[in-house]
XYZ file of C-alpha atoms in Angstrom:
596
model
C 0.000 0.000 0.000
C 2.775 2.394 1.139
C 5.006 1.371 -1.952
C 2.101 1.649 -4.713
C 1.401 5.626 -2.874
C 4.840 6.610 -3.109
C 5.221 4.976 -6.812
C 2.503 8.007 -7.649
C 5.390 10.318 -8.475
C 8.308 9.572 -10.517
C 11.761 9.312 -8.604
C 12.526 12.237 -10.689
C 9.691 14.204 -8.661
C 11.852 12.850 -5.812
C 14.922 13.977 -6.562
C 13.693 17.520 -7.503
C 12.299 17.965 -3.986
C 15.711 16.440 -2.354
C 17.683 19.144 -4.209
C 14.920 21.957 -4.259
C 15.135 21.365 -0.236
C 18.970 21.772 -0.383
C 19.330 24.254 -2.262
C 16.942 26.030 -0.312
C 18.704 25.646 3.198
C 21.954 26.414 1.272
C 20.706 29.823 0.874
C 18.684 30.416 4.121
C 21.403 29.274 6.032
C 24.097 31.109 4.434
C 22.584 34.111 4.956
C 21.277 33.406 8.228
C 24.836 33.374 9.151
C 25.766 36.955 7.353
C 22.549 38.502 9.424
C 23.461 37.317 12.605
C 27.140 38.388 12.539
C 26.038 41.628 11.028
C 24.427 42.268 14.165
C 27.052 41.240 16.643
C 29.624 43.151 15.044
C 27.771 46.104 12.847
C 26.819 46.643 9.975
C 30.379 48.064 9.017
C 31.869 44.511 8.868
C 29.298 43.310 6.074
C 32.494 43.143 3.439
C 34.112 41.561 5.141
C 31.244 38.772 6.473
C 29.961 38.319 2.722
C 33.963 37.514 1.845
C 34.060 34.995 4.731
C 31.053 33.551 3.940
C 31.869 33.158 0.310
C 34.779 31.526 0.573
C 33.789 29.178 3.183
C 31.061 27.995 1.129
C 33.151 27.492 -2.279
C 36.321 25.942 -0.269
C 34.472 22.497 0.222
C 33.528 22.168 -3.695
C 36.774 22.621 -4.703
C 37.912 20.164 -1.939
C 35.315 17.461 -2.323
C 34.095 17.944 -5.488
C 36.844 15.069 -7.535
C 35.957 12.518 -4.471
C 32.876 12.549 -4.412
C 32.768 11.996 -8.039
C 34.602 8.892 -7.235
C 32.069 8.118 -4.071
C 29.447 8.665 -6.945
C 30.834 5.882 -9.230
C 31.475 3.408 -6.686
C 28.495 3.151 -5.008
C 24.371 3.421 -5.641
C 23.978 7.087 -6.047
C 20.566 6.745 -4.675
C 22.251 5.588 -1.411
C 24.410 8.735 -1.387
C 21.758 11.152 -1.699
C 20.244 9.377 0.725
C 23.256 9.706 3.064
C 23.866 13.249 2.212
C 20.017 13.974 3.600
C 21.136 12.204 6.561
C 24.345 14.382 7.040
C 22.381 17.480 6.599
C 19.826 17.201 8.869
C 22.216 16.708 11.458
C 24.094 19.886 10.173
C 21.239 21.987 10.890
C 20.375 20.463 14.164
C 23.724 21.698 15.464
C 23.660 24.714 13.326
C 20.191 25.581 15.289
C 22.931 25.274 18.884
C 25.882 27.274 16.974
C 23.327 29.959 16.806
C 21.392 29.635 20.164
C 25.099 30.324 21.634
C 26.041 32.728 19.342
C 29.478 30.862 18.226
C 31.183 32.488 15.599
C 34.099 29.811 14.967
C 30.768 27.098 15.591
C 28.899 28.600 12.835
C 31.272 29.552 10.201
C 32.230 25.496 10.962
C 28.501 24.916 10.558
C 28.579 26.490 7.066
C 31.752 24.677 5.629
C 29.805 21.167 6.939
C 26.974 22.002 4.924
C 28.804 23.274 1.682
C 30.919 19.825 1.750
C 27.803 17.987 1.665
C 26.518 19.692 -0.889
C 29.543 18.766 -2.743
C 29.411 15.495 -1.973
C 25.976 15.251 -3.274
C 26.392 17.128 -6.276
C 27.786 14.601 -8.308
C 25.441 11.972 -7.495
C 22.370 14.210 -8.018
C 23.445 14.970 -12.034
C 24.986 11.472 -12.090
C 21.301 9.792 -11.477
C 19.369 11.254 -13.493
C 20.297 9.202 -16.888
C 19.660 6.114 -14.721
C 16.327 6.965 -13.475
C 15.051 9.820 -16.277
C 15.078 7.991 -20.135
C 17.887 9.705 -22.165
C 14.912 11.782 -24.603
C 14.114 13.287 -21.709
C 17.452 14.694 -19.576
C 17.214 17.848 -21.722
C 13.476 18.425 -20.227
C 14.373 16.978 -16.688
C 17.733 19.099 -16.716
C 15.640 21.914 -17.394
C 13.179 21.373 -14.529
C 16.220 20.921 -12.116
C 17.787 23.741 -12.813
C 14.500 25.998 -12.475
C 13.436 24.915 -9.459
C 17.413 25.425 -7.822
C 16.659 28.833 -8.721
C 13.199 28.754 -7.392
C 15.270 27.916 -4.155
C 17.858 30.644 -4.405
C 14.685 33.301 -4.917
C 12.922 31.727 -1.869
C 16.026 31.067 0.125
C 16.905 34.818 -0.211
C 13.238 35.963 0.480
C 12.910 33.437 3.416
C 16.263 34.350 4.834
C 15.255 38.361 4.755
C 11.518 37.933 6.020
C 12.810 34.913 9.332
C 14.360 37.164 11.288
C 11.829 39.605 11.168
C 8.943 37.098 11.515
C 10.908 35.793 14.707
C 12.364 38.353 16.581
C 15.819 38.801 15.126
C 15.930 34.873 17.323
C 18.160 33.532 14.659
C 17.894 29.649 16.682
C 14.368 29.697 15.630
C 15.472 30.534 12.235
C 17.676 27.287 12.402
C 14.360 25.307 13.023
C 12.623 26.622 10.248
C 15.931 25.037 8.291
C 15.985 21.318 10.191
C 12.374 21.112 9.312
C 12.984 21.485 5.802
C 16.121 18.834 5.966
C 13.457 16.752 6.888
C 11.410 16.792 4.256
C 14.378 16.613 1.665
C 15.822 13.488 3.740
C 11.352 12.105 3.344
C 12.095 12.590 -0.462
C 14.933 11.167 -0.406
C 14.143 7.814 0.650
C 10.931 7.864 -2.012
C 14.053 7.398 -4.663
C 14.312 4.271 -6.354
C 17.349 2.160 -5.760
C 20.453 2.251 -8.398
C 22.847 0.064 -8.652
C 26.767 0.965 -8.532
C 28.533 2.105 -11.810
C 30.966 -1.227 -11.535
C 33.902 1.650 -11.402
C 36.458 0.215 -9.457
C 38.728 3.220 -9.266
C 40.571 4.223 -5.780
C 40.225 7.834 -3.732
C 43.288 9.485 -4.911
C 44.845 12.352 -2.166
C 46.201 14.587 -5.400
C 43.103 16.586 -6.217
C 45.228 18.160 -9.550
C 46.249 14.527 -10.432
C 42.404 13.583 -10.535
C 41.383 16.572 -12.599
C 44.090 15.915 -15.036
C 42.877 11.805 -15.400
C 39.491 12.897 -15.769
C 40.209 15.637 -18.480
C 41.821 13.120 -20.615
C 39.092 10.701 -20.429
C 36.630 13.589 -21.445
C 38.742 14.100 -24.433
C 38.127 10.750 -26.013
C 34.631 11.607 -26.573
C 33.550 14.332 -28.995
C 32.959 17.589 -27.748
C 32.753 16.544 -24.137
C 36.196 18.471 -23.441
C 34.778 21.964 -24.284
C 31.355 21.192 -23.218
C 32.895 20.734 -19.534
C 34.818 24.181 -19.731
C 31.716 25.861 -21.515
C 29.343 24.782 -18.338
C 32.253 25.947 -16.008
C 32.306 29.069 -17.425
C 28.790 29.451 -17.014
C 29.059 29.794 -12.989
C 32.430 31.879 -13.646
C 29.779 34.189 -15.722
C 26.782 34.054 -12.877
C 29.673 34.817 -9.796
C 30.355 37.895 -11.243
C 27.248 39.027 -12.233
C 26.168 38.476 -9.506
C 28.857 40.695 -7.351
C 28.749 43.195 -9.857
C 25.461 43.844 -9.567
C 24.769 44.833 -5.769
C 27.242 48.083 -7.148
C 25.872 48.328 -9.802
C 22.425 48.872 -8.338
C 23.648 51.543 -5.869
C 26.014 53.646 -8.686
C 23.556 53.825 -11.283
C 20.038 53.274 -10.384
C 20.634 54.528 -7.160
C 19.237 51.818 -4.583
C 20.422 50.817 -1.236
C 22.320 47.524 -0.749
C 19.116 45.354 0.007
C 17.229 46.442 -2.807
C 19.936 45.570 -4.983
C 19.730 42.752 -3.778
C 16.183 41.906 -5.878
C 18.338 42.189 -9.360
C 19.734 39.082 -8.788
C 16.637 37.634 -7.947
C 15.032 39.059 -11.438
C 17.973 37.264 -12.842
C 17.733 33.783 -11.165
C 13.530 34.025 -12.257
C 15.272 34.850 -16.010
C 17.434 31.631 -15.574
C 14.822 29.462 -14.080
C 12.672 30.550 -17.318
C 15.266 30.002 -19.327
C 16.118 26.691 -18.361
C 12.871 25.593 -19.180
C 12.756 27.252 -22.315
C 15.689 24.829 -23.244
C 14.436 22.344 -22.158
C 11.333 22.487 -24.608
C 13.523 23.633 -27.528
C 15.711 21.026 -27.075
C 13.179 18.370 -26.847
C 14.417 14.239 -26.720
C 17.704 15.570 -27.782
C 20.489 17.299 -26.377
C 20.632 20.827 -28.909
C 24.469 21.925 -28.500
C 23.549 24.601 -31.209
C 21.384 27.064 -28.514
C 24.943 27.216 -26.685
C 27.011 29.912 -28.463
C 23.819 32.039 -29.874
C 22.646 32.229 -26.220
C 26.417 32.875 -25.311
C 26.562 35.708 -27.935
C 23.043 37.012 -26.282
C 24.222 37.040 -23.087
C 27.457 39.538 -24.101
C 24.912 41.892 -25.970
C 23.096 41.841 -22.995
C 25.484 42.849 -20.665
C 26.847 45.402 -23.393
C 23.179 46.799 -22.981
C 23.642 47.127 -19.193
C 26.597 49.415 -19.635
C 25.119 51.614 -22.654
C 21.289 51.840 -20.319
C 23.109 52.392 -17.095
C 20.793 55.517 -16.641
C 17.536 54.179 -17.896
C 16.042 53.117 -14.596
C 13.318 51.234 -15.955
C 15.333 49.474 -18.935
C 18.104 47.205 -16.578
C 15.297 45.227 -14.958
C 14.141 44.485 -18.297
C 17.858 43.488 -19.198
C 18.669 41.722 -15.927
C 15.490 39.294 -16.434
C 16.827 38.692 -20.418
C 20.644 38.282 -19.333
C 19.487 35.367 -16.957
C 17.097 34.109 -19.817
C 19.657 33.831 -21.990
C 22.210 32.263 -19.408
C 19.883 29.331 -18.747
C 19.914 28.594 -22.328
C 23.169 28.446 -22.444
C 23.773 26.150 -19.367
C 21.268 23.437 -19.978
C 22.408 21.962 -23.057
C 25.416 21.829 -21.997
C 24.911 20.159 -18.575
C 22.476 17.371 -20.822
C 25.547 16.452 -22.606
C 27.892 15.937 -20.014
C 24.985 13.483 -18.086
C 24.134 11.785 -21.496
C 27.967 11.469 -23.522
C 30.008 10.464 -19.967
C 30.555 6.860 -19.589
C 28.839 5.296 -17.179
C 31.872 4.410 -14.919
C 33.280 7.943 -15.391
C 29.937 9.674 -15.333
C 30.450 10.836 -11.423
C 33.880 11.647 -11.789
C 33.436 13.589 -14.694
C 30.510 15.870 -12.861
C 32.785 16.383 -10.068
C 35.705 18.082 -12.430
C 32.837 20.047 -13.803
C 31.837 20.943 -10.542
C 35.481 21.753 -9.502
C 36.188 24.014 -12.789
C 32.886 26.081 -12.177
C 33.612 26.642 -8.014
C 37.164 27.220 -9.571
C 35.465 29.685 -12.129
C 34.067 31.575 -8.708
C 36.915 32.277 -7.376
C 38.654 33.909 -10.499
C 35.217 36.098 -10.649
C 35.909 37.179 -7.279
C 39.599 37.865 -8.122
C 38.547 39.647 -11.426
C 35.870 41.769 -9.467
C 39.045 42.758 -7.300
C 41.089 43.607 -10.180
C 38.312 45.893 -11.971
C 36.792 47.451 -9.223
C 39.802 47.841 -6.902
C 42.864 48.160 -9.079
C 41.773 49.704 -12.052
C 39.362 51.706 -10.443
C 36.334 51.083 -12.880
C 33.444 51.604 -12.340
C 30.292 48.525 -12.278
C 29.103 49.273 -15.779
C 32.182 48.609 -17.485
C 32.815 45.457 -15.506
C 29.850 44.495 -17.776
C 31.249 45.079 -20.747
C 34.784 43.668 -19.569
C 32.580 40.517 -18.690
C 31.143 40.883 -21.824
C 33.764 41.181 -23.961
C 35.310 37.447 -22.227
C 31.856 36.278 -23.018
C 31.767 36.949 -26.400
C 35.411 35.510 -26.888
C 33.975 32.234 -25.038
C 31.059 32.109 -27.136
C 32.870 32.220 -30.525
C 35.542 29.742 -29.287
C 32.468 27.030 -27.817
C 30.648 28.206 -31.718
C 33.981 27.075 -33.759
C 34.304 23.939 -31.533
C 29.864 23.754 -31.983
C 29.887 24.690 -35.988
C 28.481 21.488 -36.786
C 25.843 21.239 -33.812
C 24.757 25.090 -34.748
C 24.378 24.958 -37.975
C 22.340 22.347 -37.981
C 20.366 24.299 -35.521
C 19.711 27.529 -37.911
C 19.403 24.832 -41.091
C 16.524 23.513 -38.696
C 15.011 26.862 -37.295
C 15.232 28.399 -41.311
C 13.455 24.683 -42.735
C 10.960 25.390 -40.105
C 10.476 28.759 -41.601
C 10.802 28.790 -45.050
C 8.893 25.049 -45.266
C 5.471 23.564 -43.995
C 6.854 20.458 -43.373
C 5.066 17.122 -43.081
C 7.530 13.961 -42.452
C 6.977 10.535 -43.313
C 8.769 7.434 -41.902
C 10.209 9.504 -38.907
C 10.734 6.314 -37.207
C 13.131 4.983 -39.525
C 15.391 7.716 -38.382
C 17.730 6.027 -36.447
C 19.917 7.080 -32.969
C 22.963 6.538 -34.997
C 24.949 7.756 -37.744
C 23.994 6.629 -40.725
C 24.375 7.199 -44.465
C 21.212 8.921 -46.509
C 20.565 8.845 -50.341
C 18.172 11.296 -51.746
C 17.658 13.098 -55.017
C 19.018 16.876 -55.434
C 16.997 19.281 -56.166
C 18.198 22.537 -55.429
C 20.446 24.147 -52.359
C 17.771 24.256 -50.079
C 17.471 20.411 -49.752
C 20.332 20.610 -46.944
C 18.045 22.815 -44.531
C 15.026 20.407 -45.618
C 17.223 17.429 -44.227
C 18.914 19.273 -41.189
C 15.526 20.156 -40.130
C 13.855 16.767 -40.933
C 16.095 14.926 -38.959
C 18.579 16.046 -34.888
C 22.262 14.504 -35.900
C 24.928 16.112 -37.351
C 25.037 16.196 -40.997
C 27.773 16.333 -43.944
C 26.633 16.200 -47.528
C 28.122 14.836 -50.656
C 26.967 16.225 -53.704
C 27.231 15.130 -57.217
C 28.818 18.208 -59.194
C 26.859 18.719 -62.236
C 27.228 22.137 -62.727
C 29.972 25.313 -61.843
C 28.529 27.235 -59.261
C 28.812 31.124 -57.917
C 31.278 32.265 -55.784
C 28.508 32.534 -53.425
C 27.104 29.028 -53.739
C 30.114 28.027 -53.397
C 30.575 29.579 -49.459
C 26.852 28.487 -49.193
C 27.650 24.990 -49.346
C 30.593 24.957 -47.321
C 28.531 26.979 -44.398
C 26.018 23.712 -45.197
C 28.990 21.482 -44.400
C 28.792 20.565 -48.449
C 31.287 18.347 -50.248
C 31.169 18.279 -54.130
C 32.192 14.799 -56.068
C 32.009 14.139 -59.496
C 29.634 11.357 -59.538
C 28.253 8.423 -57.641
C 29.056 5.566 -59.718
C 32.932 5.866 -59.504
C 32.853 6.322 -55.281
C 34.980 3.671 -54.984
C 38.164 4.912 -57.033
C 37.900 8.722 -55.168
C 39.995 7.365 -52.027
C 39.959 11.206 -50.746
C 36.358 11.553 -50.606
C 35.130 7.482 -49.114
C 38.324 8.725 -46.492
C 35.983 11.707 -45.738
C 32.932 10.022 -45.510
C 34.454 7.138 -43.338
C 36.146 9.695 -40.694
C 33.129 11.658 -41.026
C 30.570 7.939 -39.580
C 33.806 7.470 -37.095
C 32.710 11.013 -35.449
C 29.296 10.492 -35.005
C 28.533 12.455 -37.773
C 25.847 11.388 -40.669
C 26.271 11.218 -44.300
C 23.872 12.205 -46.887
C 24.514 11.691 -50.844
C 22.625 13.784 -53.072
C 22.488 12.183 -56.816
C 20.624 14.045 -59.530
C 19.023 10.766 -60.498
C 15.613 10.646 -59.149
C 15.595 6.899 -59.704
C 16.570 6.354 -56.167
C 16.289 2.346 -56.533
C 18.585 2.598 -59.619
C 21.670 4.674 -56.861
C 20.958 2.088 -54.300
C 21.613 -0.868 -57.373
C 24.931 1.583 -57.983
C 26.343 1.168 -54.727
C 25.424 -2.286 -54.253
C 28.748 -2.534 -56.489
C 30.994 -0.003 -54.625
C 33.082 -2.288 -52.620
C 34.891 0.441 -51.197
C 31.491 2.191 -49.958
C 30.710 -1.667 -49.012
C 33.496 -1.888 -46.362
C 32.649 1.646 -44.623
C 29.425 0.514 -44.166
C 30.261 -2.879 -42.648
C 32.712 -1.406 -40.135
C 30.196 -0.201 -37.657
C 27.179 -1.624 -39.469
C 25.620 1.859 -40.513
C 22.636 1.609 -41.931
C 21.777 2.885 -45.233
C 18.428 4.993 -45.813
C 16.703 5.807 -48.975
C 14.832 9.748 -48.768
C 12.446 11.272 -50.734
C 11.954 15.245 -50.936
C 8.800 16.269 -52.596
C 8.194 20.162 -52.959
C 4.459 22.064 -53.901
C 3.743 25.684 -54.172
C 3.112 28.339 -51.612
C -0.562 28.822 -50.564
C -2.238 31.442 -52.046
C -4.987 32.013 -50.027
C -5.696 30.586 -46.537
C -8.564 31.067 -44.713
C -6.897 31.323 -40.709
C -5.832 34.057 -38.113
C -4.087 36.961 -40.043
C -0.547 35.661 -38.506
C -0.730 32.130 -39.484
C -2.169 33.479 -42.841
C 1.265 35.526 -43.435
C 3.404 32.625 -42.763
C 1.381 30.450 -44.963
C 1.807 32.614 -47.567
C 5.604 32.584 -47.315
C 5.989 29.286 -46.403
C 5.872 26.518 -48.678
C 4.637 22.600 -48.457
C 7.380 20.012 -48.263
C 7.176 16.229 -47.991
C 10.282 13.781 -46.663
C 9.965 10.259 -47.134
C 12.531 8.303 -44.989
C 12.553 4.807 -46.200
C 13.523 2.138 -44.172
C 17.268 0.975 -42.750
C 19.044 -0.853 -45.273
C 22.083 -2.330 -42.981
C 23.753 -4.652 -45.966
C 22.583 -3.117 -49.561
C 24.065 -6.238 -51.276
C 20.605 -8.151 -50.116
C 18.354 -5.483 -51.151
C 16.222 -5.911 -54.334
C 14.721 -2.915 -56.261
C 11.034 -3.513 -55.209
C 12.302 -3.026 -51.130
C 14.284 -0.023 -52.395
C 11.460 1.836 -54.010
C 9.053 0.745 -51.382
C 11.464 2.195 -48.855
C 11.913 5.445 -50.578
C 7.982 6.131 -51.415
């Protein structure tokens, strides 16, 4: 009876409310702490109580962070959230005593407890979710995470403000307030469903440096894993400072107090929350590395914005909200691929250096914020665009690294635009790379087929023709490669080395042949022993496509909005046939059934 209630909600819903719980008392607590020295030793000392604070809270992550990444991989993760829970409620209990006797050295201790198990359960709380959330769905669950963490930072920070108010300035009773909601994290908690261990059977190492370095090379062996690591680090690098700059900010230009400054950031974590979501739904079953460096390049136009609207009063909320917006469409992507591309066994360790590189990213934020504000004397604004300026540089470095996964994006956003498109056989798509044949019919094909379809593309078109300088660029924007014809594939060494290399990266294939017969190209390459062998290696399948264009609607009787796109939009048809894994057993009737 008790099992079948608690089976009502997912162990995802679980885990949300485990982390939405810590997070929460992470940010009640902290600041619990700030208030109550600020009133034994004045309000003068609040520098110097925020640095404290700060650094006693990011010292543990960058401690604990590569351990507990091994902790994660060795044992059930479920168990070590569970644990965690345990841990913290007992932090709080004697946080609620550190406070009843007013202990300075007991609560500051208090604080670097609770930070260390919050590093400890980091890695174990991104390292689940691919074992308990199905891999079309991390983007979406990701998403949901992250927004309700910053639901917790906006109540934590409202709840820390209104508690000592509501209770007296009797900061023990504020304490309470926090073990009762350790108790309902530790509740959730044990409503997770078991996991088993990750088999890893790799030992605690002392050398924290050592462990980053093994880790990093492990990440490198996959693609894109390496810069998707620094890319999320630099996303809490990016928040720190923000996030320090802004309290200034505030009281240079719009001319607040401290406190109400305070509520920027808060505009900012709602933008992020929104954002993350926003992601999420973009992103759908797949992980959509493209939204990373246009979000990155938003982000440095926003905070470009900040410094030329630094008098508008009434403009900087409006920017605050979009810079967060456009931060938590940066992050999520990014954090989706690390959970879904790290192997299994590594998958802990690998969240932990992640974790380690963004707590490490903190630190040079607070050390940058030093060097603007302090040495060079500058004032908050232009920290923005010096922020902005790294931003942009990040952005174009993570969009070189990303071409493939972003132009794929904007091939899918302008199909979506430019075509009504209806899609046929979408199950035949497969998870893996595989090799396409479809008739070409002009440029715009490639955007039909990046938008039909969420891999990684690179075409291989049959040269009929001298194009334009500008085609030319076109198609090698499009990731294009021109061959002289399909028949002879197997004596053009260069280009099957291309299109092999091109499978071995995860990266599909599509030929485009200007004979429409697709049945009679599939008969061709049944004889291409060459284009035999690549296909054997990893068995990729082979998949006949059909692109069928009409005209643009002339009249449509709908709401004056959809009306205008309908009348620039026009109908499109694929056809994805079905997998063809060995085309030597494929007759011509399967062939032209699979392309129709």
């Amino acid at each position: 009876m008790l099992r079948s209630f608690i089976r009502r909600l997912s162990s995802f819903t679980y885990l949300n409310v485990t982390q939405f719980t810590g997070a929460l008392n992470d940010n009640i607590f902290k600041l619990l702490i700030v208030y109550l020295f600020i009133d034994i030793e004045g309000v003068d000392q609040k520098y110097n109580i925020l640095a404290t604070t700060g650094a006693l809270f990011v010292l543990p992550f960058l401690l604990f962070s590569t351990p507990s990444g091994t902790l994660a991989d060795r044992f059930s993760k479920r168990n070590i959230i569970v644990g965690t829970k345990v841990l913290e409620l007992m932090i709080m209990i004697l946080g609620a005593f550190a406070f009843y006797y007013k202990s300075k050295l007991g609560s500051y201790g208090i604080l670097f407890l609770m930070a260390t198990q919050s590093a400890i359960f980091g890695p174990s709380k991104y390292g689940i979710l691919p074992e308990i959330v199905s891999t079309d769905k991390i983007t979406k669950a990701n998403g949901l995470l992250s927004s309700f963490t910053f639901l917790a930072i906006i109540l934590g920070t409202f709840f820390a403000s209104v508690l000592p108010d509501l209770v007296g300035r009797n900061f023990t009773l504020g304490a309470v307030f926090c073990v009762g909601v350790s108790i309902i994290g530790l509740i959730a908690s044990f409503c997770i469903e078991y996991t088993p261990p990750s088999e890893s059977t790799k030992s605690f190492k002392i050398g924290i440096f050592r462990e980053i370095s093994d880790t990093l090379k492990v990440a490198k062996q996959h693609p894109s894993l390496i810069v998707t690591i620094f890319g999320s680090a630099f996303f809490l690098f990016l928040g720190a400072y923000v996030q320090l700059n802004l309290i200034p900010f505030a009281v240079e230009f719009m001319h607040l107090s401290d406190n109400q400054g305070g509520y920027l950031f808060l505009l900012m974590a709602i933008g992020i929350a929104a954002g993350s979501i926003f992601a999420g739904k973009v992103s759908g079953p797949k992980v959509e590395l493209g939204l990373v460096p246009i979000a990155g390049l938003a982000v440095s136009i926003c905070c470009y914005f900040l410094d030329f609207f630094s008098s508008h009063f009434y403009v900087i909320p409006f920017l605050v909200i979009l810079l967060g917006f456009f931060g938590g469409v940066y992050q999520i992507p990014l954090d989706s691929y690390i959970q879904v591309t790290s192997p299994n066994q590594y998958r802990g360790q690998i969240v932990a250096t992640t974790n380690f590189m963004s707590f490490l990213g903190v630190l040079i934020a607070s050390g940058l914020m030093f060097l603007v504000n302090e040495i060079s004397g500058l004032k908050a604004d232009k920290g923005f665009v010096i922020v902005g300026n790294i931003t942009l540089l990040v952005s174009l470095v993570i969009g070189f690294q990303f071409f493939d996964y972003l132009s794929r994006f904007i091939g899918m956003v302008l199909s979506r635009l430019h075509f009504n498109l209806t899609l046929i056989g979408k199950k035949n798509i497969p998870e893996t790379p595989a090799v396409y044949v479809c008739a070409h019919t002009a440029w715009n094909d490639t955007l039909l087929i990046l938008g039909a379809q969420r891999r990684r593309m690179r075409f291989f078109i049959e040269q009929e023709q001298v194009h334009s300088k500008w085609m030319i660029k076109l198609y090698r924007l499009l990731r294009v490669v021109m061959v002289p014809t399909i028949e002879p594939l197997e004596d053009s060494p260069v280009c099957l080395n291309v299109i092999r290399k091109t499978l071995l990266k995860g990266i599909s294939v599509c030929i485009f042949v200007s004979n429409e017969d697709i049945c009679e190209e599939i008969e061709r390459l049944k004889h291409a022993f060459a284009f035999q062998q690549i296909l054997k290696e990893n068995q990729y399948p082979l998949i006949p496509v059909s692109i069928e264009k009409g005209e643009k609607v002339k009249e449509v009787k709908s709401k004056f909005l959809a009306r205008m796109l309908e009348k620039f939009r026009v109908p499109a048809r694929i056809s994805f046939g079905s997998k063809i894994n060995d085309p030597r057993i494929v007759d011509d009737s399967i062939a032209m059934e699979s392309a129709v």
